[in-house]
Coordinates of C-alpha atoms and ligand atoms in Angstrom, one line a residue:
X538 CA 1.8 -17.5 -87.9
X539 CA 0.3 -15.5 -91.2
X540 CA -0.3 -12.3 -90.2
X541 CA -2.2 -9.3 -91.9
X542 CA -2.0 -5.5 -90.3
X543 CA -6.1 -6.0 -90.7
X544 CA -8.7 -8.8 -89.6
X545 CA -12.1 -8.4 -90.7
X546 CA -15.4 -10.3 -89.3
X547 CA -18.0 -10.8 -91.8
X548 CA -17.7 -10.4 -95.2
X549 CA -21.2 -8.2 -96.1
X550 CA -21.4 -5.1 -96.8
X551 CA -20.2 -3.9 -93.6
X552 CA -17.1 -6.0 -93.6
X553 CA -16.5 -5.8 -97.4
X554 CA -16.6 -1.8 -97.8
X555 CA -14.4 -0.9 -94.9
X556 CA -12.1 -3.8 -95.9
X557 CA -12.0 -2.4 -99.8
X558 CA -10.5 0.9 -98.3
X559 CA -8.4 0.0 -96.2
X560 CA -6.8 -2.1 -98.6
X561 CA -6.7 0.7 -101.0
X562 CA -5.0 2.8 -98.6
X563 CA -2.1 0.0 -98.4
X564 CA -3.2 -2.5 -95.7
X565 CA -3.0 -5.9 -96.2
X566 CA -6.6 -7.2 -94.8
X567 CA -7.9 -10.9 -94.2
X568 CA -11.7 -10.8 -94.6
X569 CA -13.7 -13.7 -92.7
X570 CA -17.2 -15.5 -93.0
X571 CA -18.0 -18.3 -91.1
X572 CA -20.5 -18.9 -93.9
X573 CA -20.2 -20.0 -97.2
X574 CA -19.9 -17.3 -100.2
X575 CA -22.6 -18.5 -101.6
X576 CA -25.0 -17.8 -98.6
X577 CA -23.8 -14.3 -97.3
X578 CA -26.7 -12.4 -97.5
X579 CA -29.2 -15.3 -98.6
X580 CA -31.2 -14.7 -95.8
X581 CA -32.5 -11.2 -97.8
X582 CA -33.6 -11.7 -101.6
X583 CA -34.4 -7.4 -102.2
X584 CA -33.0 -5.0 -100.8
X585 CA -32.6 -1.0 -101.6
X586 CA -29.8 1.1 -101.3
X587 CA -29.5 4.6 -101.4
X588 CA -27.8 5.6 -105.6
X589 CA -26.4 8.4 -104.1
X590 CA -24.4 6.9 -102.6
X591 CA -23.1 3.9 -105.1
X592 CA -21.7 7.9 -106.8
X593 CA -20.1 8.6 -103.1
X594 CA -18.5 4.9 -102.4
X595 CA -17.3 4.2 -106.0
X596 CA -19.4 1.3 -105.5
X597 CA -19.8 0.1 -109.0
X598 CA -23.2 1.3 -110.0
X599 CA -26.0 -1.6 -111.0
X600 CA -27.8 -0.7 -113.9
X601 CA -30.5 -2.8 -115.9
X602 CA -28.8 -6.1 -117.6
X603 CA -26.5 -6.5 -113.9
X604 CA -27.2 -9.9 -112.5
X605 CA -27.5 -8.5 -109.4
X606 CA -31.1 -6.1 -110.6
X607 CA -34.5 -5.7 -109.6
X608 CA -35.0 -2.3 -110.3
X609 CA -35.4 1.7 -109.3
X610 CA -36.7 4.8 -108.7
X611 CA -36.7 8.4 -108.5
X612 CA -39.2 9.0 -105.9
X613 CA -40.6 7.0 -103.1
X614 CA -44.6 7.9 -101.9
X615 CA -45.3 7.4 -98.2
X616 CA -49.7 7.6 -96.6
X617 CA -51.8 8.7 -94.2
X618 CA -53.2 5.9 -92.2
X619 CA -56.7 6.1 -95.2
X620 CA -54.3 6.5 -97.7
X621 CA -55.9 9.8 -98.5
X622 CA -53.0 12.0 -98.9
X623 CA -50.3 10.2 -100.9
X624 CA -46.7 12.6 -100.4
X625 CA -43.9 12.3 -102.4
X626 CA -40.0 12.4 -101.7
X627 CA -37.8 13.1 -104.0
X628 CA -34.2 10.9 -103.7
X629 CA -34.0 7.6 -105.7
X630 CA -33.5 4.0 -104.6
X631 CA -32.1 0.7 -106.1
X632 CA -33.0 -2.6 -106.2
X633 CA -30.9 -5.6 -106.1
X634 CA -30.4 -9.3 -104.7
X635 CA -28.6 -8.5 -102.1
X636 CA -26.7 -12.0 -102.2
X637 CA -26.0 -11.7 -105.8
X638 CA -24.3 -7.7 -104.4
X639 CA -22.2 -9.3 -102.4
X640 CA -21.0 -11.1 -104.3
X641 CA -20.4 -8.4 -106.7
X642 CA -18.6 -6.7 -104.2
X643 CA -16.5 -9.3 -102.9
X644 CA -15.7 -8.7 -106.6
X645 CA -14.7 -5.1 -106.7
X646 CA -13.0 -5.5 -103.4
X647 CA -10.4 -8.2 -104.8
X648 CA -9.2 -5.9 -107.6
X649 CA -8.5 -3.8 -104.5
X650 CA -6.4 -6.6 -103.0
X651 CA -8.5 -8.0 -100.6
X652 CA -8.2 -11.3 -99.1
X653 CA -11.4 -13.1 -98.0
X654 CA -10.8 -16.6 -96.8
X655 CA -15.3 -18.0 -96.8
X656 CA -16.6 -21.0 -94.3
X657 CA -14.8 -19.6 -91.4
X658 CA -15.8 -18.3 -87.6
X659 CA -13.6 -16.3 -85.1
X660 CA -13.2 -17.9 -81.8
X661 CA -11.2 -15.5 -79.5
X662 CA -9.5 -12.6 -79.4
X663 CA -5.4 -12.6 -79.1
X664 CA -3.5 -11.0 -76.4
X665 CA -0.4 -9.3 -75.6
X666 CA 0.6 -8.9 -72.2
X667 CA -0.9 -5.4 -71.8
X668 CA -4.2 -7.5 -71.8
X669 CA -4.2 -5.4 -75.7
X670 CA -5.5 -7.1 -78.7
X671 CA -2.7 -8.7 -81.2
X672 CA -4.1 -11.2 -83.8
X673 CA -7.9 -14.0 -83.3
X674 CA -8.5 -17.2 -83.5
X675 CA -9.8 -18.5 -86.1
X676 CA -11.4 -22.0 -87.3
X677 CA -12.0 -22.7 -90.8
X678 CA -14.2 -25.7 -92.3
X679 CA -12.5 -28.9 -91.9
X680 CA -12.2 -27.0 -88.2
X681 CA -8.6 -26.6 -88.5
X682 CA -8.1 -23.7 -85.3
X683 CA -5.6 -21.3 -86.7
X684 CA -3.8 -18.1 -85.1
X685 CA -4.0 -15.0 -86.9
X686 CA -1.6 -12.0 -86.0
X687 CA -2.8 -8.5 -87.0
X688 CA -2.3 -4.7 -85.8
X689 CA -6.9 -4.2 -86.0
X690 CA -10.0 -6.9 -85.5
X691 CA -13.1 -5.2 -87.1
X692 CA -16.5 -6.1 -85.8
X693 CA -18.5 -6.5 -89.4
X694 CA -20.6 -9.7 -87.4
X695 CA -23.6 -8.2 -87.5
X696 CA -26.7 -7.6 -85.1
X697 CA -25.8 -10.4 -83.6
X698 CA -22.1 -9.0 -82.4
X699 CA -20.3 -11.8 -82.1
X700 CA -16.9 -10.2 -82.2
X701 CA -17.4 -7.7 -79.6
X702 CA -20.1 -9.4 -77.1
X703 CA -16.4 -11.4 -76.6
X704 CA -14.2 -8.6 -75.5
X705 CA -13.4 -8.7 -71.9
X706 CA -15.7 -6.2 -69.1
X707 CA -13.0 -3.6 -69.1
X708 CA -12.0 -3.8 -73.0
X709 CA -14.2 -0.3 -73.1
X710 CA -16.2 -1.1 -75.4
X711 CA -19.9 -2.2 -74.7
X712 CA -20.0 -5.7 -74.6
X713 CA -23.4 -7.7 -73.9
X714 CA -26.0 -8.7 -76.7
X715 CA -28.8 -6.1 -78.0
X716 CA -31.8 -6.2 -75.8
X717 CA -35.0 -8.4 -78.4
X718 CA -36.5 -4.8 -76.9
X719 CA -34.0 -3.0 -78.9
X720 CA -34.6 -4.4 -82.1
X721 CA -36.6 -3.7 -85.4
X722 CA -39.1 -6.6 -86.9
X723 CA -38.9 -6.8 -90.1
X724 CA -41.5 -9.2 -91.9
X725 CA -41.4 -9.0 -95.7
X726 CA -44.8 -11.0 -97.8
X727 CA -44.2 -11.8 -101.1
X728 CA -47.2 -11.3 -102.7
X729 CA -48.4 -12.2 -106.9
X730 CA -50.7 -10.2 -108.1
X731 CA -54.1 -10.9 -109.3
X732 CA -53.8 -8.3 -111.8
X733 CA -50.2 -7.2 -112.7
X734 CA -50.6 -4.9 -115.3
X735 CA -52.3 -2.6 -113.4
X736 CA -50.9 -2.8 -109.4
X737 CA -47.8 -3.9 -110.1
X738 CA -46.6 -1.0 -107.6
X739 CA -43.7 1.3 -109.8
X740 CA -42.4 3.0 -107.0
X741 CA -42.5 2.1 -102.8
X742 CA -45.2 3.7 -100.7
X743 CA -44.8 3.5 -96.7
X744 CA -47.6 3.9 -94.8
X745 CA -46.2 5.7 -91.4
X746 CA -48.2 4.9 -89.7
X747 CA -48.4 1.3 -88.9
X748 CA -44.8 1.1 -90.9
X749 CA -46.2 -0.9 -93.5
X750 CA -45.1 -0.8 -97.3
X751 CA -45.9 -1.8 -100.3
X752 CA -42.8 -2.4 -103.0
X753 CA -41.6 -4.0 -105.8
X754 CA -41.1 -7.6 -105.8
X755 CA -37.9 -9.6 -108.1
X756 CA -40.4 -11.3 -109.4
X757 CA -41.8 -9.1 -112.4
X758 CA -45.9 -10.1 -111.4
X759 CA -45.4 -9.5 -107.5
X760 CA -45.3 -7.3 -104.9
X761 CA -43.2 -7.4 -101.3
X762 CA -46.3 -6.3 -99.1
X763 CA -44.1 -5.3 -95.5
X764 CA -44.2 -4.1 -92.3
X765 CA -41.2 -3.5 -89.5
X766 CA -42.3 -3.2 -85.9
X767 CA -40.9 -2.9 -82.1
X768 CA -41.4 -4.7 -79.2
X769 CA -42.1 -8.4 -81.5
X770 CA -43.0 -10.6 -84.5
X771 CA -46.3 -11.2 -82.6
X772 CA -47.0 -7.1 -82.2
X773 CA -46.2 -6.6 -86.1
X774 CA -48.0 -9.4 -87.1
X775 CA -50.9 -7.5 -85.4
X776 CA -50.7 -3.8 -87.3
X777 CA -49.9 -5.7 -90.0
X778 CA -53.9 -7.3 -89.7
X779 CA -54.6 -3.6 -89.0
X780 CA -53.3 -2.2 -92.6
X781 CA -54.9 -5.0 -94.8
X782 CA -57.9 -4.8 -92.8
X783 CA -58.1 -0.5 -93.6
X784 CA -55.9 0.0 -96.4
X785 CA -57.4 -1.2 -100.4
X786 CA -54.8 -3.4 -101.3
X787 CA -54.4 -4.8 -104.7
X788 CA -55.3 -8.2 -104.9
X789 CA -53.0 -11.5 -104.3
X790 CA -53.6 -15.5 -105.8
X791 CA -52.2 -18.0 -103.8
X792 CA -50.4 -17.8 -100.0
X793 CA -47.6 -15.4 -99.8
X794 CA -43.8 -16.1 -98.9
X795 CA -42.4 -14.9 -96.0
X796 CA -39.2 -13.4 -95.0
X797 CA -38.4 -12.6 -91.7
X798 CA -35.7 -10.1 -89.7
X799 CA -34.4 -7.9 -87.0
X800 CA -32.4 -5.2 -87.6
X801 CA -31.2 -3.2 -84.8
X802 CA -33.5 0.2 -83.0
X803 CA -31.3 1.5 -80.7
X804 CA -28.5 4.3 -80.1
X805 CA -25.2 2.9 -81.7
X806 CA -22.7 1.6 -78.9
X807 CA -21.4 4.6 -77.4
X808 CA -17.9 3.8 -78.3
X809 CA -16.5 2.2 -81.4
X810 CA -13.1 1.9 -80.2
X811 CA -9.9 0.3 -78.8
X812 CA -7.0 -0.8 -78.8
X813 CA -6.4 -3.0 -81.9
X814 CA -10.2 -3.3 -81.7
X815 CA -13.4 -1.2 -84.4
X816 CA -16.6 -1.9 -84.7
X817 CA -19.1 -1.6 -87.9
X818 CA -22.9 -2.1 -89.1
X819 CA -25.1 -4.2 -87.7
X820 CA -23.0 -4.3 -84.6
X821 CA -22.6 -1.4 -83.8
X822 CA -26.3 -0.9 -84.4
X823 CA -26.0 2.0 -86.7
X824 CA -28.9 2.2 -88.8
X825 CA -31.4 5.3 -90.1
X826 CA -34.1 5.1 -87.0
X827 CA -36.3 6.2 -89.5
X828 CA -36.6 3.5 -91.5
X829 CA -33.9 1.0 -90.1
X830 CA -32.0 0.7 -92.8
X831 CA -28.7 0.1 -91.9
X832 CA -26.3 -0.3 -95.2
X833 CA -25.3 3.1 -96.1
X834 CA -25.3 4.3 -92.8
X835 CA -22.2 1.9 -92.4
X836 CA -20.7 2.4 -94.9
X837 CA -20.6 6.8 -94.0
X838 CA -19.5 5.4 -90.8
X839 CA -16.9 4.1 -92.7
X840 CA -16.1 6.3 -95.1
X841 CA -14.7 8.4 -92.2
X842 CA -12.8 5.5 -90.3
X843 CA -10.1 5.5 -92.7
X844 CA -8.4 7.7 -93.0
X845 CA -8.3 7.8 -89.7
X846 CA -7.3 3.7 -88.8
X847 CA -4.7 4.9 -92.0
X848 CA -3.1 7.6 -89.6
X849 CA -3.1 5.4 -87.0
X850 CA -1.6 2.2 -88.4
X851 CA 1.2 4.5 -90.7
X852 CA 4.2 2.4 -90.5
X853 CA 3.9 -0.8 -89.0
X854 CA 1.7 2.0 -85.4
X855 CA -0.1 0.4 -83.3
X856 CA -3.0 2.2 -83.2
X857 CA -3.5 2.6 -79.9
X858 CA -7.6 3.8 -78.1
X859 CA -6.1 7.2 -78.7
X860 CA -5.6 7.3 -82.2
X861 CA -8.6 5.1 -83.2
X862 CA -10.9 8.4 -80.5
X863 CA -10.6 10.2 -83.8
X864 CA -13.7 7.8 -84.8
X865 CA -15.5 7.9 -82.3
X866 CA -16.2 12.2 -82.0
X867 CA -15.9 12.5 -86.1
X868 CA -18.8 9.7 -86.0
X869 CA -21.5 11.4 -82.8
X870 CA -20.6 14.1 -83.3
X871 CA -22.7 14.0 -86.7
X872 CA -24.5 11.3 -88.3
X873 CA -24.3 9.9 -84.7
X874 CA -25.9 13.7 -83.3
X875 CA -29.0 13.4 -86.4
X876 CA -29.8 9.8 -85.0
X877 CA -30.1 11.0 -82.2
X878 CA -31.9 13.9 -82.2
X879 CA -34.4 11.8 -85.1
X880 CA -34.9 8.8 -83.0
X881 CA -36.0 10.4 -79.8
X882 CA -38.2 13.1 -81.9
X883 CA -39.4 9.6 -83.7
X884 CA -41.0 8.3 -79.9
X885 CA -42.8 11.3 -79.7
X886 CA -45.2 10.7 -82.7
X887 CA -46.1 7.0 -82.1
X888 CA -49.0 7.9 -80.2
X889 CA -51.1 9.3 -82.2
X890 CA -54.4 8.4 -83.9
X891 CA -55.1 7.0 -86.8
X892 CA -56.8 10.1 -87.4
X893 CA -54.6 11.9 -85.9
X894 CA -52.3 11.4 -88.4
X895 CA -54.7 11.6 -91.2
X896 CA -54.9 15.2 -90.2
X897 CA -50.8 15.8 -89.6
X898 CA -50.4 14.3 -93.5
X899 CA -53.2 16.9 -94.0
X900 CA -51.7 20.2 -93.3
X901 CA -48.0 18.9 -94.0
X902 CA -47.7 18.2 -90.2
X903 CA -44.8 16.1 -90.2
X904 CA -45.0 14.3 -93.2
X905 CA -43.3 17.4 -96.0
X906 CA -42.8 16.6 -99.2
X907 CA -39.8 18.4 -99.2
X908 CA -38.7 18.3 -95.1
X909 CA -39.1 14.3 -95.9
X910 CA -37.0 14.9 -99.2
X911 CA -33.4 17.0 -97.3
X912 CA -34.2 14.5 -93.9
X913 CA -33.5 11.2 -97.3
X914 CA -30.7 13.3 -98.1
X915 CA -28.4 14.1 -95.7
X916 CA -29.9 11.2 -92.6
X917 CA -30.6 14.9 -90.1
X918 CA -33.8 16.7 -89.5
X919 CA -33.0 19.8 -91.2
X920 CA -35.6 21.2 -91.4
X921 CA -34.9 25.6 -91.8
X922 CA -36.6 28.1 -89.6
X923 CA -39.1 29.0 -91.9
X924 CA -40.3 24.9 -92.1
X925 CA -40.1 25.2 -88.4
X926 CA -42.4 28.1 -88.0
X927 CA -45.3 25.9 -90.8
X928 CA -44.8 23.8 -88.9
X929 CA -45.7 25.5 -85.1
X930 CA -48.5 27.6 -86.4
X931 CA -49.7 24.0 -87.8
X932 CA -49.4 22.5 -84.3
X933 CA -51.4 25.4 -82.6
X934 CA -54.6 25.4 -85.2
X935 CA -55.0 21.1 -84.7
X936 CA -55.0 22.1 -81.5
X937 CA -57.9 25.0 -81.9
X938 CA -59.4 23.3 -84.2
X939 CA -59.8 20.0 -82.0
X940 CA -58.3 17.9 -84.8
X941 CA -54.8 17.2 -82.9
X942 CA -55.4 16.3 -79.3
X943 CA -53.4 18.1 -76.3
X944 CA -51.4 15.2 -75.7
X945 CA -50.1 13.9 -78.7
X946 CA -49.5 17.6 -79.1
X947 CA -47.5 17.3 -75.9
X948 CA -45.9 14.4 -76.8
X949 CA -44.8 16.5 -80.0
X950 CA -43.2 18.9 -78.1
X951 CA -41.8 17.3 -75.4
X952 CA -39.9 14.6 -78.0
X953 CA -39.0 18.1 -80.1
X954 CA -37.3 18.7 -76.2
X955 CA -35.3 15.5 -75.5
X956 CA -34.5 15.5 -78.8
X957 CA -32.7 18.7 -79.3
X958 CA -31.0 17.8 -75.8
X959 CA -30.1 14.4 -77.1
X960 CA -28.2 16.4 -80.0
X961 CA -26.0 18.8 -78.3
X962 CA -24.6 16.4 -76.3
X963 CA -23.7 14.0 -78.8
X964 CA -21.9 17.4 -80.9
X965 CA -20.7 17.5 -77.1
X966 CA -19.1 14.3 -77.2
X967 CA -15.0 14.2 -75.8
X968 CA -12.3 14.6 -77.5
X969 CA -10.4 12.1 -75.6
X970 CA -11.5 9.2 -74.5
X971 CA -11.0 11.0 -70.3
X972 CA -14.3 12.5 -69.7
X973 CA -16.4 9.8 -71.7
X974 CA -17.3 8.0 -68.6
X975 CA -19.0 11.0 -67.5
X976 CA -20.7 11.4 -70.7
X977 CA -22.0 7.9 -70.7
X978 CA -23.8 8.7 -68.2
X979 CA -25.5 11.7 -68.7
X980 CA -26.0 9.7 -72.0
X981 CA -28.0 7.0 -70.3
X982 CA -30.5 9.7 -68.8
X983 CA -31.7 12.1 -72.2
X984 CA -31.8 8.4 -73.1
X985 CA -34.0 7.3 -70.5
X986 CA -35.2 10.1 -70.5
X987 CA -36.7 10.5 -74.2
X988 CA -38.3 6.5 -74.0
X989 CA -37.9 3.7 -75.8
X990 CA -40.7 2.3 -79.0
X991 CA -41.1 -0.8 -77.2
X992 CA -42.0 0.9 -73.9
X993 CA -44.0 2.9 -75.0
X994 CA -46.2 0.5 -77.4
X995 CA -46.1 -2.0 -74.3
X996 CA -47.7 0.7 -72.6
X997 CA -50.1 1.5 -75.5
X998 CA -51.1 -2.3 -76.0
X999 CA -51.8 -2.6 -71.8
X1000 CA -54.7 0.4 -71.8
Ligands
FAD2561 C1 -35.5 -7.8 -93.9 C2 -34.9 -7.1 -93.3 C3 -35.3 -5.6 -94.7 C4 -33.7 -4.6 -94.9 N1 -34.3 -3.9 -95.6 C5 -32.8 -3.5 -95.9 C6 -32.6 -1.8 -97.1 O1 -34.0 -2.8 -98.0 N2 -32.2 -1.8 -97.5 C7 -30.2 -1.4 -96.4 O2 -30.1 -1.0 -96.1 N3 -31.0 -2.1 -94.7 C8 -32.1 -3.4 -95.0 N4 -31.9 -3.3 -93.4 C9 -30.8 -4.0 -92.2 C10 -30.1 -4.2 -93.0 O3 -30.0 -5.1 -93.5 C11 -28.2 -4.2 -92.1 O4 -28.7 -2.7 -91.7 C12 -27.1 -4.3 -92.9 O5 -27.7 -5.8 -93.8 C13 -26.2 -5.0 -92.4 O6 -25.1 -5.4 -92.6 P1 -23.6 -5.5 -91.8 O7 -23.0 -6.4 -92.7 O8 -23.1 -4.6 -90.4 O9 -24.0 -6.6 -91.3 P2 -24.7 -9.1 -91.6 O10 -25.5 -8.4 -93.3 O11 -25.4 -9.1 -91.2 O12 -23.0 -9.7 -91.9 C14 -23.1 -10.1 -91.0 C15 -21.7 -11.0 -91.3 O13 -20.7 -11.4 -90.1 C16 -20.6 -12.6 -90.7 N5 -20.4 -13.5 -89.0 C17 -21.1 -13.3 -87.9 N6 -20.6 -14.4 -86.6 C18 -18.8 -14.1 -87.4 C19 -18.1 -14.8 -86.8 N7 -18.2 -15.4 -85.3 N8 -17.2 -16.0 -87.9 C20 -17.7 -15.1 -89.2 N9 -18.3 -14.7 -89.6 C21 -19.0 -14.0 -89.3 C22 -22.9 -13.8 -90.9 O14 -22.3 -15.1 -91.3 C23 -22.5 -12.4 -91.8 O15 -22.3 -13.0 -93.3 C24 -32.8 -5.0 -93.6 C25 -32.9 -5.8 -92.5 C26 -34.5 -7.2 -92.4 C27 -34.4 -7.4 -91.3

């Protein structure tokens, strides 16, 4: 039987980066992917990454002249529901072709000793007599099955979570697929501009009221008109119509080319680890709650996990659930707590009318340039006391002059309080697994109380 220290399932952004971190720490790592190499990442053409992450992760920076590079911008824009109050976020993004970028990651991580096998599918786990994971059964492109022995299996298999969902019920990991209500439905329209010289976007402009954006595409004469919505593609199309009818979009020629996909939109699975097992990426539902972007959010988890895994596997040790548990603690108390706070806050903000959204932009309530820039850098709500007092003042004013309904203000305040309760709870994630069941029960209660975007949208449709 072939033997590796670590087998990673999924050779996309999460799997390749984590594999590199472990190979660099001296482990023998195999990454398998069900797809041929040229197909990985092909589901999407144009992709954005926070530029600062090239430095944070050490991944060689993409620049003009690299085949995968499309463009980059130093800031992004955010617009109100009627498009009258542009706000700038000073946070750079790099735009590139995802399929080529995955190949770039494979080349880079191979230099550190990572082994890749493509057209190779995970079939099932292999357990020892104590029912602990000790390997995986895989099937290659010729349909030949093979048992591989390893001490750690890392699930980076994407939104379907096929690997974690193959775990037995008593393994301590959530093993059900994400529900369709826990996803963000993204539709990208690649359009050809009628007047590219005048209309070609130089940065990405988001319209949070509709969750739409206009951004550069790989076509120098084109653009992307994108939308992401909770609930369903049908609902996304309905909101897109309203967007098109309200905002003056650049004139286009011909029919747009459409790309569609889903990204997780819910809290991460509560425990990411068990005996000989770790879950990262979309499979663990690690995405930024304010944009649905998952790559850099997962890279943060990879960086948290790498040294803990290395320590748990030092000198040939088997990585037990207890030895890997600090990954749960560190993740939940940092990015997990920040994402919980932001997601619960946003749930309260969706109920505003277009007019209210317009006023919120005008008065920089919620959509404040400094707050948004800070949030992008920290992946967290970093409002200072001064900014908080300003916000409260503006809300009181808005209520007094009737610009925002009482129910909208009450929703915002309630969601802020629920968000704080969730953040406190994540910050108190148990140091060991003994109190975990109790922590999960309380977390379930708090999330139920916070509600979900899909439920709110459905309610508003029915009304
Ligand atoms: C339309 C759209 C646009 C997006 N744009 C952005 C963006 O601009 N920036 C951003 O950060 N995020 C974006 N996202 C989110 C982002 O795509 C994901 O968060 C990210 O790609 C997840 O990476 P991953 O490595 O976890 O999983 P994936 O990229 O889904 O990779 C999983 C891999 O596992 C393999 N696999 C699955 N099952 C098996 C199996 N049984 N055996 C072997 N291999 C298997 C798959 O073939 C696949 O290659 C977007 C999402 C959508 C839908």
